[in-house]
Amino acid sequence: MADLRSPPPPPSAASPPRSTTDLFGDPIDAHPLWFRQSSFLHPDFDSEAYIADLRTFVPFETLRSELRSHLSSLKHELVELINRDYANFVNLSTKLVDVDAAVVRMRAPLTEIREKIVEFRAAVEGSLVALQSGLRQRAEAEAAKEVLQLLLDTFHVVSKVEKLIKELPSVAADWSNGDVKTAEKDHLSNGISLQYTENGTNLRETQSMLLERIASEMNRLKFYITHAQNLPFIENMEKRIQNASLLLDASLRHCFVDGLEHRDANVIYNCLRAYAAIDNTSSAEEIFRSTVVARLIQKIIPHNSAGVVGGASQDELDEDYKQIKQYIEKDCKFLLEISSTENSGLHVFSFLANSILKEVLSAIQKGKPGAFSPGRPKEFLKNYRASLDILAHLEGYCPSRSAVAKFRAEAVYIEFMKQWNVGVYFSLRYSNWLSAGLAARKAGNTGSNPVSEWAISAVPDDFVYDLRQLKGITATYRMTNKPLPVRHSPYVSGVLRPLKAFLDGERSATYLTRDMRDELVQGAAVEITGRYHELAADLVSVARKTESSLQRIRQGAQRRAGASLDVSDHNVSDTDKICMQLFLDIQEFGRNLAALGVEAAKIPAYRSLWQCVAPTDRQNTISF
């Protein structure tokens, strides 16, 4: 390497003077712009591609000259680098003595540390395996302990249920004995505890309380069995569990029937809670249907209709439904009130649907199957309306909107509504309408439109069913402290809804001209308003007569008591409340007529209706 080292310049030698070109021109070793030294430093540098790219615009000789010049400069820089660090390069050989031994000495502690780490890792892995095994065994032991505890609890519950069932009376006569002292004496003589009997509580109620407790234990037993299925211990106890369940069902049925017969509210409440606890609500509903409802319904609609006089009247349901309503109010209301008690947990029962409505549907299907036939449209419509009315009556026993929604979602309710083939009825009705219209057209009556006249006359009979709800206004405000009404009744919105639905239908748009449609709407509005006026006027007249009679009775009582007759009652009377409600209703009715393009003020019946119910200061001005 000594031959690469250039001798240093003599100290006395002076540097040659630099030329003007070196001072003001380009450096001597400057490269052209196309020659970039950084290209050689790229990792993916390709010499052949580099030369091929430059040969397109640089002569080969020039390129070779530049490359050689660059190589010469690189060698010169390498020599300068070696000369600068020459002493270090020479001394490097003296410092690298016994390097292998030093490496061995350095590896020895590292090897020792590695061996210790391996040993420690093996020990940790062994401890981890042992710990995992211990945890697994502990988990298995805990699971076995839980299963054992579950089996013990199951055994204790079964024994407890059997013990409690033994405390139930063994003869049916004991259920009807309400004397606590007699029952206590009998039980004490038989060695049976009466720990559940309290002063003033009869034996029937005590047994219902005991059954409720047994039912709660059976519910707990079902929970245990669900979590311990397919175990030999449970399979061996299955027969005992089934026997206990059968005894509970029989005793609970007996107690529930006895409570229904005696109308014992406490007994019925306890029995229903017991049925709810064992999730057997269907049995309670079926017992109530077969023991109470069926007996009442069969008196009204006997299954064997051979003795009924023939004719269309035997399939009418209106009178039957009236009697059914009376029976429900008299014999079923007490149970419905018990099952709808707040915070009792008895909302799971559906006696309205699965007991009452189910028996009504069964009785009609067996005793009056022709009631569902749309072959006689008038009778079918009458029965259909009566059925909707009985459904609305049943919904009146629902304590909340959610209860109404649940009632309508019941399978029996849906099945009952499916019996009424309304589509076939409307097809027959429409066929009758067309037949009547064609017959009238053939008759040659050109003075009027017989089809529209017939349709107008049919409207009150087919579409004004909602007006019957006017009678409910009297029941709402008679002998109550309710304030004056501030909004219209819900039934008003439904009075014109069928007519509007007919006018918006496809058949109306197809077969009715604009003039026929206007004539039909105007005529229907007049007929409906006339019927509305008749019902409202009769309602107001009855209300005023009733109030006058009550006033005379009140004055007579005051006269007999010697009280002053000059004291007047400044409170709003019930008749005023009824008239105000009707006034709000006819205002909404007038707005609905206006939506159909009918001016209510031009209908004489509407003007009479307005003057009948409007306040004194608004008698002469009709405004909505």
Coordinates of C-alpha atoms in Angstrom, one line a residue:
M1 CA 0.0 0.0 0.0
A2 CA 3.1 2.2 0.2
D3 CA 3.2 2.6 -3.5
L4 CA -0.3 4.2 -3.4
R5 CA 0.8 6.9 -1.1
S6 CA 1.9 10.0 -2.9
P7 CA 5.0 11.9 -1.6
P8 CA 4.2 15.2 0.2
P9 CA 5.1 18.3 -1.7
P10 CA 8.4 20.0 -0.7
P11 CA 7.9 22.7 1.9
S12 CA 9.7 25.3 -0.1
A13 CA 7.9 24.6 -3.3
A14 CA 5.3 27.3 -4.1
S15 CA 1.9 26.5 -5.6
P16 CA 1.6 27.3 -9.3
P17 CA -0.5 30.3 -10.1
R18 CA -4.2 29.5 -11.1
S19 CA -5.3 30.6 -14.6
T20 CA -8.1 32.9 -15.4
T21 CA -10.2 30.0 -16.7
D22 CA -9.9 28.2 -13.3
L23 CA -10.9 31.4 -11.5
F24 CA -13.8 32.6 -13.6
G25 CA -14.8 29.7 -15.8
D26 CA -16.2 26.2 -15.1
P27 CA -14.0 23.9 -13.0
I28 CA -11.7 21.7 -14.9
D29 CA -13.2 18.5 -13.5
A30 CA -16.8 19.7 -14.0
H31 CA -19.1 17.1 -15.6
P32 CA -21.8 17.7 -18.2
L33 CA -25.3 18.1 -17.0
W34 CA -26.4 14.8 -18.5
F35 CA -23.8 13.0 -16.3
R36 CA -25.2 12.4 -12.9
Q37 CA -22.9 10.7 -10.3
S38 CA -25.9 9.9 -8.1
S39 CA -27.2 7.4 -10.6
F40 CA -24.4 5.0 -9.7
L41 CA -25.5 4.9 -6.1
H42 CA -29.0 3.5 -6.7
P43 CA -29.5 -0.1 -5.5
D44 CA -31.1 -1.1 -8.8
F45 CA -28.5 0.5 -11.0
D46 CA -28.1 -1.3 -14.4
S47 CA -25.0 -0.4 -16.4
E48 CA -26.3 -1.6 -19.8
A49 CA -29.6 0.3 -19.4
Y50 CA -27.7 3.4 -18.3
I51 CA -25.4 3.3 -21.4
A52 CA -28.3 2.5 -23.7
D53 CA -30.2 5.5 -22.5
L54 CA -27.3 8.0 -22.9
R55 CA -26.2 6.7 -26.3
T56 CA -29.3 8.1 -27.9
F57 CA -28.1 11.7 -27.4
V58 CA -24.4 11.4 -26.3
P59 CA -21.6 10.2 -28.6
F60 CA -20.0 7.0 -27.4
E61 CA -16.5 8.5 -27.3
T62 CA -17.7 11.3 -25.1
L63 CA -19.5 8.9 -22.8
R64 CA -16.5 6.7 -22.5
S65 CA -14.3 9.7 -21.8
E66 CA -16.6 10.9 -19.0
L67 CA -16.8 7.5 -17.4
R68 CA -13.0 7.1 -17.4
S69 CA -12.6 10.6 -16.0
H70 CA -15.1 9.7 -13.2
L71 CA -13.2 6.4 -12.5
S72 CA -10.0 8.3 -12.3
S73 CA -11.4 10.8 -9.8
L74 CA -12.8 7.9 -7.7
K75 CA -9.4 6.2 -7.5
H76 CA -7.8 9.5 -6.6
E77 CA -10.3 10.0 -3.7
L78 CA -9.6 6.4 -2.6
V79 CA -5.9 7.1 -2.4
E80 CA -6.5 10.3 -0.4
L81 CA -8.7 8.4 2.0
I82 CA -6.1 5.7 2.6
N83 CA -3.3 8.2 3.0
R84 CA -5.3 10.1 5.5
D85 CA -6.0 7.0 7.7
Y86 CA -2.8 5.2 6.9
A87 CA -1.5 5.0 10.5
N88 CA -4.8 3.4 11.7
F89 CA -4.7 0.8 8.9
V90 CA -1.1 -0.1 9.8
N91 CA -1.8 -0.3 13.6
L92 CA -4.9 -2.5 13.1
S93 CA -2.9 -5.6 12.6
T94 CA -1.2 -5.2 16.0
K95 CA -4.4 -4.7 17.9
L96 CA -6.2 -7.8 16.4
V97 CA -4.1 -10.3 18.4
D98 CA -5.8 -13.4 20.0
V99 CA -9.2 -12.4 18.8
D100 CA -10.5 -15.9 18.8
A101 CA -9.7 -16.4 22.5
A102 CA -11.4 -13.1 23.3
V103 CA -14.5 -14.3 21.5
V104 CA -14.5 -17.5 23.4
R105 CA -14.1 -15.7 26.7
M106 CA -17.1 -13.5 25.7
R107 CA -19.3 -16.4 24.7
A108 CA -18.8 -18.3 27.9
P109 CA -21.0 -16.2 30.2
L110 CA -23.5 -15.8 27.4
T111 CA -23.7 -19.6 27.0
E112 CA -24.1 -19.9 30.8
I113 CA -26.9 -17.4 30.9
R114 CA -28.6 -19.1 28.0
E115 CA -28.5 -22.5 29.8
K116 CA -29.9 -20.9 33.0
I117 CA -32.7 -19.3 31.0
V118 CA -33.6 -22.6 29.4
E119 CA -33.6 -24.3 32.8
F120 CA -35.8 -21.5 34.3
R121 CA -38.1 -21.6 31.3
A122 CA -38.5 -25.4 31.7
A123 CA -39.2 -24.9 35.4
V124 CA -41.8 -22.2 34.7
E125 CA -43.5 -24.3 32.1
G126 CA -43.7 -27.2 34.5
S127 CA -45.2 -25.0 37.2
L128 CA -47.6 -23.6 34.7
V129 CA -48.7 -27.1 33.6
A130 CA -49.1 -28.1 37.2
L131 CA -51.1 -24.9 38.0
Q132 CA -53.3 -25.4 35.0
S133 CA -53.9 -29.0 36.0
G134 CA -54.8 -27.9 39.5
L135 CA -57.1 -25.2 38.2
R136 CA -58.8 -27.7 35.9
Q137 CA -59.2 -30.2 38.8
R138 CA -60.6 -27.4 40.9
A139 CA -63.1 -26.4 38.2
E140 CA -64.1 -30.0 37.8
A141 CA -64.5 -30.3 41.5
E142 CA -66.6 -27.0 41.6
A143 CA -68.8 -28.3 38.7
A144 CA -69.2 -31.6 40.5
K145 CA -70.0 -29.8 43.7
E146 CA -72.6 -27.6 41.9
V147 CA -74.2 -30.7 40.3
L148 CA -74.2 -32.4 43.7
Q149 CA -75.8 -29.4 45.3
L150 CA -78.3 -29.2 42.5
L151 CA -79.2 -32.8 43.0
L152 CA -79.5 -32.3 46.8
D153 CA -81.8 -29.2 46.2
T154 CA -83.9 -31.2 43.8
F155 CA -84.3 -34.0 46.3
H156 CA -85.2 -31.6 49.1
V157 CA -87.7 -29.8 46.9
V158 CA -89.3 -33.1 45.8
S159 CA -89.6 -34.2 49.4
K160 CA -91.0 -30.8 50.4
V161 CA -93.6 -30.9 47.6
E162 CA -94.6 -34.4 48.6
K163 CA -94.9 -33.4 52.2
L164 CA -97.0 -30.3 51.4
I165 CA -99.3 -32.4 49.1
K166 CA -99.9 -34.8 51.9
E167 CA -101.2 -31.9 54.0
L168 CA -103.9 -31.3 51.4
P169 CA -107.4 -32.8 52.3
S170 CA -107.9 -36.3 51.1
V171 CA -111.7 -36.1 50.7
A172 CA -113.6 -33.7 48.5
A173 CA -116.0 -32.8 51.3
D174 CA -113.2 -31.0 53.2
W175 CA -113.0 -28.4 50.4
S176 CA -116.5 -27.2 51.0
N177 CA -116.2 -27.0 54.7
G178 CA -115.6 -23.4 55.7
D179 CA -115.5 -23.8 59.5
V180 CA -112.0 -23.2 60.7
K181 CA -112.6 -24.8 64.1
T182 CA -114.0 -28.0 62.6
A183 CA -111.2 -28.3 60.1
E184 CA -108.6 -27.5 62.8
K185 CA -110.1 -30.2 65.0
D186 CA -110.1 -32.8 62.3
H187 CA -106.6 -32.0 61.2
L188 CA -105.3 -32.1 64.7
S189 CA -106.9 -35.4 65.3
N190 CA -105.1 -36.8 62.2
G191 CA -101.8 -35.3 63.3
I192 CA -101.7 -32.9 60.3
S193 CA -100.3 -29.4 60.9
L194 CA -102.4 -26.3 60.2
Q195 CA -99.6 -23.9 60.2
Y196 CA -101.1 -22.0 57.3
T197 CA -104.5 -21.5 58.9
E198 CA -105.0 -18.1 60.5
N199 CA -107.9 -16.7 62.5
G200 CA -110.7 -15.6 60.1
T201 CA -109.5 -17.6 57.2
N202 CA -111.5 -20.6 56.0
L203 CA -110.2 -23.9 55.0
R204 CA -110.7 -23.2 51.3
E205 CA -108.5 -20.2 51.4
T206 CA -105.9 -22.0 53.4
Q207 CA -105.7 -24.8 50.9
S208 CA -105.4 -22.3 48.0
M209 CA -102.5 -20.6 49.9
L210 CA -100.9 -24.1 50.4
L211 CA -101.4 -24.8 46.7
E212 CA -99.7 -21.6 45.7
R213 CA -96.7 -22.5 47.8
I214 CA -96.6 -25.9 46.3
A215 CA -96.8 -24.4 42.8
S216 CA -93.8 -22.1 43.6
E217 CA -91.8 -25.1 44.8
M218 CA -92.8 -27.0 41.6
N219 CA -91.6 -24.0 39.6
R220 CA -88.2 -24.2 41.4
L221 CA -88.2 -27.9 40.8
K222 CA -88.6 -27.4 37.0
F223 CA -85.7 -25.0 37.1
Y224 CA -83.5 -27.6 38.8
I225 CA -84.5 -30.3 36.4
T226 CA -83.8 -28.1 33.4
H227 CA -80.2 -27.6 34.6
A228 CA -79.7 -31.3 35.5
Q229 CA -81.1 -33.2 32.6
N230 CA -79.9 -36.7 31.6
L231 CA -78.5 -37.4 35.0
P232 CA -79.3 -40.9 36.5
F233 CA -80.4 -39.4 39.8
I234 CA -83.0 -37.2 38.1
E235 CA -84.2 -40.0 35.9
N236 CA -84.7 -42.2 39.0
M237 CA -86.8 -39.4 40.5
E238 CA -88.8 -38.7 37.4
K239 CA -91.7 -40.9 38.5
R240 CA -92.0 -39.1 41.9
I241 CA -91.9 -35.8 40.1
Q242 CA -94.7 -36.8 37.7
N243 CA -96.9 -38.1 40.5
A244 CA -96.4 -34.8 42.4
S245 CA -97.2 -32.8 39.3
L246 CA -100.4 -34.8 38.7
L247 CA -101.5 -34.5 42.3
L248 CA -100.9 -30.8 42.2
D249 CA -102.9 -30.4 39.0
A250 CA -105.8 -32.3 40.4
S251 CA -105.8 -30.5 43.7
L252 CA -105.4 -27.1 42.0
R253 CA -108.2 -27.8 39.6
H254 CA -110.5 -28.9 42.5
C255 CA -109.7 -25.8 44.5
F256 CA -110.1 -23.5 41.5
V257 CA -113.5 -25.0 40.6
D258 CA -114.6 -24.7 44.2
G259 CA -113.5 -21.1 44.4
L260 CA -115.4 -20.3 41.2
E261 CA -118.5 -22.0 42.5
H262 CA -118.4 -20.0 45.8
R263 CA -116.9 -16.8 44.1
D264 CA -114.2 -16.7 46.7
A265 CA -111.9 -13.9 45.4
N266 CA -109.0 -14.9 47.7
V267 CA -109.1 -18.5 46.7
I268 CA -109.3 -17.6 43.0
Y269 CA -106.5 -15.2 43.3
N270 CA -104.2 -17.7 45.0
C271 CA -105.1 -20.4 42.5
L272 CA -104.4 -18.1 39.5
R273 CA -101.0 -17.2 41.0
A274 CA -100.3 -21.0 41.4
Y275 CA -101.2 -21.6 37.7
A276 CA -99.0 -18.7 36.7
A277 CA -96.2 -20.1 38.8
I278 CA -96.2 -23.4 37.1
D279 CA -96.7 -21.8 33.7
N280 CA -100.0 -23.6 33.1
T281 CA -102.3 -20.7 32.3
S282 CA -104.1 -22.7 29.6
S283 CA -105.5 -25.2 32.2
A284 CA -107.0 -22.3 34.2
E285 CA -108.6 -20.8 31.1
E286 CA -110.0 -24.2 30.0
I287 CA -111.4 -24.9 33.5
F288 CA -113.2 -21.5 33.6
R289 CA -114.5 -22.1 30.1
S290 CA -115.8 -25.6 30.7
T291 CA -117.2 -25.0 34.2
V292 CA -118.6 -21.5 34.0
V293 CA -118.7 -20.1 30.5
A294 CA -119.9 -23.2 28.6
R295 CA -122.8 -23.8 31.0
L296 CA -124.0 -20.2 30.4
I297 CA -123.4 -20.0 26.6
Q298 CA -125.1 -23.4 26.0
K299 CA -128.2 -22.0 27.6
I300 CA -128.3 -19.2 25.1
I301 CA -127.0 -21.1 22.0
P302 CA -127.6 -24.8 22.5
H303 CA -125.4 -27.1 20.4
N304 CA -128.4 -29.1 19.2
S305 CA -130.6 -26.7 17.2
A306 CA -133.1 -29.3 16.2
G307 CA -135.7 -27.9 18.5
V308 CA -135.4 -24.4 17.1
V309 CA -138.1 -23.2 14.7
G310 CA -136.8 -23.0 11.2
G311 CA -136.3 -19.8 9.3
A312 CA -133.7 -17.1 8.9
S313 CA -134.3 -15.8 12.5
Q314 CA -132.7 -18.9 14.0
D315 CA -129.3 -17.7 12.8
E316 CA -129.5 -14.2 14.1
L317 CA -127.0 -13.4 16.9
D318 CA -128.1 -10.0 18.1
E319 CA -130.4 -11.2 20.9
D320 CA -127.9 -13.9 21.8
Y321 CA -125.1 -11.4 22.2
K322 CA -127.3 -9.3 24.4
Q323 CA -127.9 -12.2 26.8
I324 CA -124.2 -13.1 26.6
K325 CA -123.2 -9.6 27.7
Q326 CA -125.6 -9.9 30.7
Y327 CA -124.1 -13.2 31.7
I328 CA -120.6 -11.9 31.3
E329 CA -121.4 -8.9 33.5
K330 CA -123.1 -11.2 36.1
D331 CA -121.0 -14.3 36.2
C332 CA -117.6 -13.6 34.6
K333 CA -116.8 -10.0 35.5
F334 CA -115.5 -10.9 39.0
L335 CA -112.9 -13.2 37.5
L336 CA -111.8 -10.7 34.9
E337 CA -111.4 -8.1 37.6
I338 CA -109.2 -10.5 39.7
S339 CA -107.0 -11.4 36.7
S340 CA -106.5 -7.7 35.8
T341 CA -105.4 -6.7 39.3
E342 CA -102.3 -4.4 39.1
N343 CA -98.9 -5.8 40.1
S344 CA -100.4 -9.2 40.6
G345 CA -98.6 -11.0 37.8
L346 CA -101.9 -12.4 36.5
H347 CA -101.7 -10.5 33.2
V348 CA -100.5 -13.7 31.6
F349 CA -104.1 -15.1 31.6
S350 CA -106.4 -14.4 28.7
F351 CA -109.9 -15.4 29.9
L352 CA -111.6 -13.0 27.4
A353 CA -110.1 -14.8 24.4
N354 CA -109.4 -18.4 25.5
S355 CA -112.4 -18.9 27.7
I356 CA -115.3 -16.5 26.7
L357 CA -114.7 -15.8 23.0
K358 CA -113.6 -19.4 22.4
E359 CA -116.8 -20.8 23.9
V360 CA -118.9 -18.3 22.0
L361 CA -117.2 -19.2 18.7
S362 CA -117.7 -22.9 19.4
A363 CA -121.3 -22.5 20.3
I364 CA -122.0 -20.5 17.1
Q365 CA -120.2 -23.1 14.9
K366 CA -122.2 -25.9 16.5
G367 CA -125.5 -24.3 17.2
K368 CA -125.8 -21.6 14.5
P369 CA -123.4 -22.3 11.7
G370 CA -125.6 -20.4 9.2
A371 CA -124.8 -17.1 11.0
F372 CA -121.4 -17.1 9.3
S373 CA -122.8 -17.6 5.8
P374 CA -122.7 -14.6 3.5
G375 CA -125.4 -16.1 1.3
R376 CA -128.0 -13.9 3.0
P377 CA -126.3 -10.5 2.9
K378 CA -128.7 -8.7 5.2
E379 CA -128.6 -11.3 8.0
F380 CA -124.8 -11.7 7.5
L381 CA -124.3 -7.9 7.9
K382 CA -126.5 -7.8 11.0
N383 CA -124.6 -10.7 12.6
Y384 CA -121.2 -9.2 11.6
R385 CA -122.1 -5.9 13.2
A386 CA -123.4 -7.6 16.3
S387 CA -120.1 -9.7 16.5
L388 CA -118.0 -6.5 16.2
D389 CA -120.1 -5.1 19.0
I390 CA -119.5 -8.1 21.2
L391 CA -115.8 -7.9 20.5
A392 CA -115.8 -4.2 21.5
H393 CA -117.8 -5.1 24.6
L394 CA -115.1 -7.7 25.5
E395 CA -112.3 -5.2 24.8
G396 CA -114.0 -2.9 27.4
Y397 CA -112.9 -5.3 30.1
C398 CA -109.2 -4.9 29.1
P399 CA -107.5 -2.6 31.6
S400 CA -105.0 -1.1 29.2
R401 CA -104.2 -0.6 25.5
S402 CA -101.5 -3.3 25.7
A403 CA -104.2 -5.7 27.0
V404 CA -106.4 -4.8 24.0
A405 CA -103.6 -5.4 21.6
K406 CA -102.9 -8.8 23.3
F407 CA -106.6 -9.7 23.0
R408 CA -106.7 -8.9 19.3
A409 CA -103.5 -10.9 18.7
E410 CA -104.9 -14.1 20.3
A411 CA -105.4 -17.1 18.0
V412 CA -109.1 -17.4 18.9
Y413 CA -109.7 -13.7 18.0
I414 CA -108.1 -14.2 14.6
E415 CA -110.0 -17.4 14.0
F416 CA -113.3 -15.6 15.0
M417 CA -112.6 -12.8 12.5
K418 CA -111.8 -15.4 9.8
Q419 CA -115.3 -16.8 10.1
W420 CA -116.7 -13.6 8.6
N421 CA -116.0 -13.8 4.9
V422 CA -116.5 -10.1 4.2
G423 CA -115.1 -10.3 0.7
V424 CA -117.8 -12.7 -0.4
Y425 CA -120.4 -10.5 1.2
F426 CA -119.3 -7.4 -0.6
S427 CA -119.2 -9.3 -3.9
L428 CA -122.8 -10.4 -3.4
R429 CA -123.8 -6.9 -2.4
Y430 CA -122.1 -5.4 -5.4
S431 CA -123.8 -7.9 -7.6
N432 CA -127.1 -6.9 -6.1
W433 CA -126.4 -3.2 -6.6
L434 CA -125.5 -3.8 -10.3
S435 CA -128.6 -6.0 -10.8
A436 CA -130.9 -3.3 -9.3
G437 CA -129.3 -0.6 -11.4
L438 CA -129.6 -2.6 -14.6
A439 CA -133.2 -3.5 -13.8
A440 CA -134.0 0.2 -13.2
R441 CA -132.3 1.2 -16.4
K442 CA -134.3 -1.3 -18.4
A443 CA -137.5 0.1 -16.8
G444 CA -136.8 3.3 -18.7
N445 CA -136.9 5.7 -15.8
T446 CA -135.0 8.7 -17.3
G447 CA -136.2 11.3 -14.9
S448 CA -133.6 10.4 -12.2
N449 CA -130.7 8.1 -11.7
P450 CA -132.1 5.0 -10.0
V451 CA -128.7 3.5 -9.2
S452 CA -127.6 6.6 -7.2
E453 CA -131.1 6.8 -5.6
W454 CA -130.8 3.2 -4.5
A455 CA -127.2 3.7 -3.3
I456 CA -128.2 6.8 -1.3
S457 CA -131.1 5.0 0.4
A458 CA -128.8 2.1 1.3
V459 CA -126.1 4.3 2.8
P460 CA -127.7 4.8 6.3
D461 CA -128.3 1.1 6.7
D462 CA -124.8 0.0 5.6
F463 CA -122.5 2.8 6.8
V464 CA -124.1 4.6 9.7
Y465 CA -123.4 1.9 12.3
D466 CA -120.9 4.2 14.1
L467 CA -123.8 6.6 14.9
R468 CA -125.1 4.1 17.4
Q469 CA -122.3 5.1 19.7
L470 CA -124.2 8.3 20.5
K471 CA -125.8 6.3 23.3
G472 CA -122.5 6.1 25.1
I473 CA -122.4 9.8 25.6
T474 CA -125.2 9.7 28.1
A475 CA -123.4 7.0 30.1
T476 CA -120.2 9.0 30.0
Y477 CA -121.7 12.2 31.6
R478 CA -124.8 11.0 33.5
M479 CA -124.4 11.3 37.3
T480 CA -120.6 12.1 37.1
N481 CA -118.3 14.9 38.0
K482 CA -116.6 15.1 34.7
P483 CA -115.8 18.6 33.4
L484 CA -117.2 20.0 30.1
P485 CA -115.8 18.2 27.1
V486 CA -113.2 20.0 25.0
R487 CA -112.8 17.7 21.9
H488 CA -115.0 15.6 19.7
S489 CA -115.8 11.9 20.3
P490 CA -113.8 9.2 18.5
Y491 CA -116.8 7.8 16.7
V492 CA -117.2 10.9 14.5
S493 CA -114.2 10.1 12.4
G494 CA -115.7 6.8 11.4
V495 CA -119.1 8.0 10.3
L496 CA -118.1 9.1 6.8
R497 CA -115.0 6.8 6.6
P498 CA -116.9 4.0 4.7
L499 CA -118.4 6.5 2.2
K500 CA -115.0 8.0 1.6
A501 CA -113.4 4.6 1.2
F502 CA -116.1 3.7 -1.4
L503 CA -115.5 7.0 -3.3
D504 CA -111.8 6.5 -3.3
G505 CA -112.1 2.9 -4.5
E506 CA -111.3 1.6 -7.9
R507 CA -114.9 0.8 -8.8
S508 CA -116.1 4.2 -8.0
A509 CA -113.5 5.8 -10.2
T510 CA -114.4 3.3 -13.0
Y511 CA -118.2 3.4 -13.0
L512 CA -119.2 6.8 -11.6
T513 CA -119.0 10.0 -13.5
R514 CA -118.2 13.3 -11.8
D515 CA -121.9 14.3 -11.7
M516 CA -123.0 10.9 -10.4
R517 CA -120.3 11.0 -7.8
D518 CA -121.4 14.5 -6.6
E519 CA -125.0 13.4 -6.6
L520 CA -124.2 10.3 -4.6
V521 CA -122.1 12.3 -2.1
Q522 CA -124.8 15.0 -1.6
G523 CA -127.6 12.5 -1.3
A524 CA -125.6 10.3 1.2
A525 CA -124.7 13.4 3.2
V526 CA -128.3 14.4 3.5
E527 CA -129.4 10.9 4.5
I528 CA -126.6 10.4 7.1
T529 CA -127.2 13.9 8.5
G530 CA -130.9 13.2 8.8
R531 CA -130.2 10.0 10.7
Y532 CA -127.7 11.9 12.8
H533 CA -130.3 14.5 13.7
E534 CA -132.9 11.9 14.7
L535 CA -130.5 10.1 17.0
A536 CA -129.1 13.3 18.6
A537 CA -132.5 15.0 19.0
D538 CA -133.9 11.8 20.7
L539 CA -130.8 11.7 23.0
V540 CA -131.1 15.3 24.0
S541 CA -134.8 14.9 24.6
V542 CA -134.4 11.9 26.9
A543 CA -131.5 13.7 28.7
R544 CA -133.7 16.7 29.4
K545 CA -136.6 14.7 30.5
T546 CA -134.4 12.7 32.9
E547 CA -132.9 15.8 34.3
S548 CA -136.3 17.4 34.8
S549 CA -137.5 14.3 36.6
L550 CA -134.4 14.3 38.9
Q551 CA -134.9 18.0 39.5
R552 CA -138.5 17.4 40.7
I553 CA -137.4 14.5 42.9
R554 CA -134.7 16.7 44.4
Q555 CA -137.0 19.6 45.0
G556 CA -139.5 17.2 46.6
A557 CA -136.9 15.9 49.0
Q558 CA -135.8 19.4 49.9
R559 CA -139.4 20.4 50.5
R560 CA -140.0 17.4 52.8
A561 CA -136.7 18.2 54.7
G562 CA -137.8 21.9 55.1
A563 CA -134.8 23.2 53.2
S564 CA -134.9 26.4 51.2
L565 CA -135.9 26.1 47.6
D566 CA -134.3 29.3 46.6
V567 CA -130.8 27.9 46.6
S568 CA -129.9 27.2 43.0
D569 CA -127.2 24.9 41.8
H570 CA -124.7 26.8 39.7
N571 CA -122.9 23.7 38.5
V572 CA -123.1 22.6 34.9
S573 CA -125.8 20.1 34.4
D574 CA -125.4 16.7 32.8
T575 CA -127.6 17.8 29.9
D576 CA -125.3 20.8 29.2
K577 CA -122.3 18.4 29.1
I578 CA -124.1 16.1 26.7
C579 CA -125.1 18.9 24.5
M580 CA -121.6 20.3 24.5
Q581 CA -120.2 16.9 23.5
L582 CA -122.7 16.7 20.7
F583 CA -121.9 20.2 19.6
L584 CA -118.2 19.4 19.3
D585 CA -119.1 16.2 17.5
I586 CA -121.3 17.9 14.8
Q587 CA -118.6 20.5 14.3
E588 CA -116.1 17.8 13.4
F589 CA -118.8 16.1 11.3
G590 CA -119.3 19.4 9.4
R591 CA -115.6 19.6 8.8
N592 CA -115.6 16.0 7.4
L593 CA -118.5 16.9 5.1
A594 CA -116.6 19.9 3.9
A595 CA -113.6 17.6 3.1
L596 CA -116.0 15.7 0.8
G597 CA -117.1 18.9 -0.9
V598 CA -120.5 19.2 0.9
E599 CA -121.6 22.4 2.6
A600 CA -123.1 21.3 5.8
A601 CA -124.9 24.6 6.4
K602 CA -127.1 24.0 3.3
I603 CA -128.5 20.8 4.7
P604 CA -131.7 21.4 6.6
A605 CA -131.1 18.5 9.0
Y606 CA -127.7 19.8 9.9
R607 CA -129.1 23.3 10.7
S608 CA -131.8 21.7 12.9
L609 CA -129.1 19.6 14.6
W610 CA -127.0 22.7 15.2
Q611 CA -129.8 24.6 16.8
C612 CA -130.6 21.5 18.9
V613 CA -127.2 21.2 20.6
A614 CA -125.4 24.5 20.0
P615 CA -124.9 27.0 22.9
T616 CA -127.3 29.9 23.1
D617 CA -124.7 32.4 21.8
R618 CA -124.0 30.3 18.7
Q619 CA -127.4 29.3 17.7
N620 CA -127.6 31.6 14.6
T621 CA -124.1 31.2 13.3
I622 CA -122.8 27.9 11.9
S623 CA -119.0 27.9 11.9
F624 CA -116.5 25.1 12.4

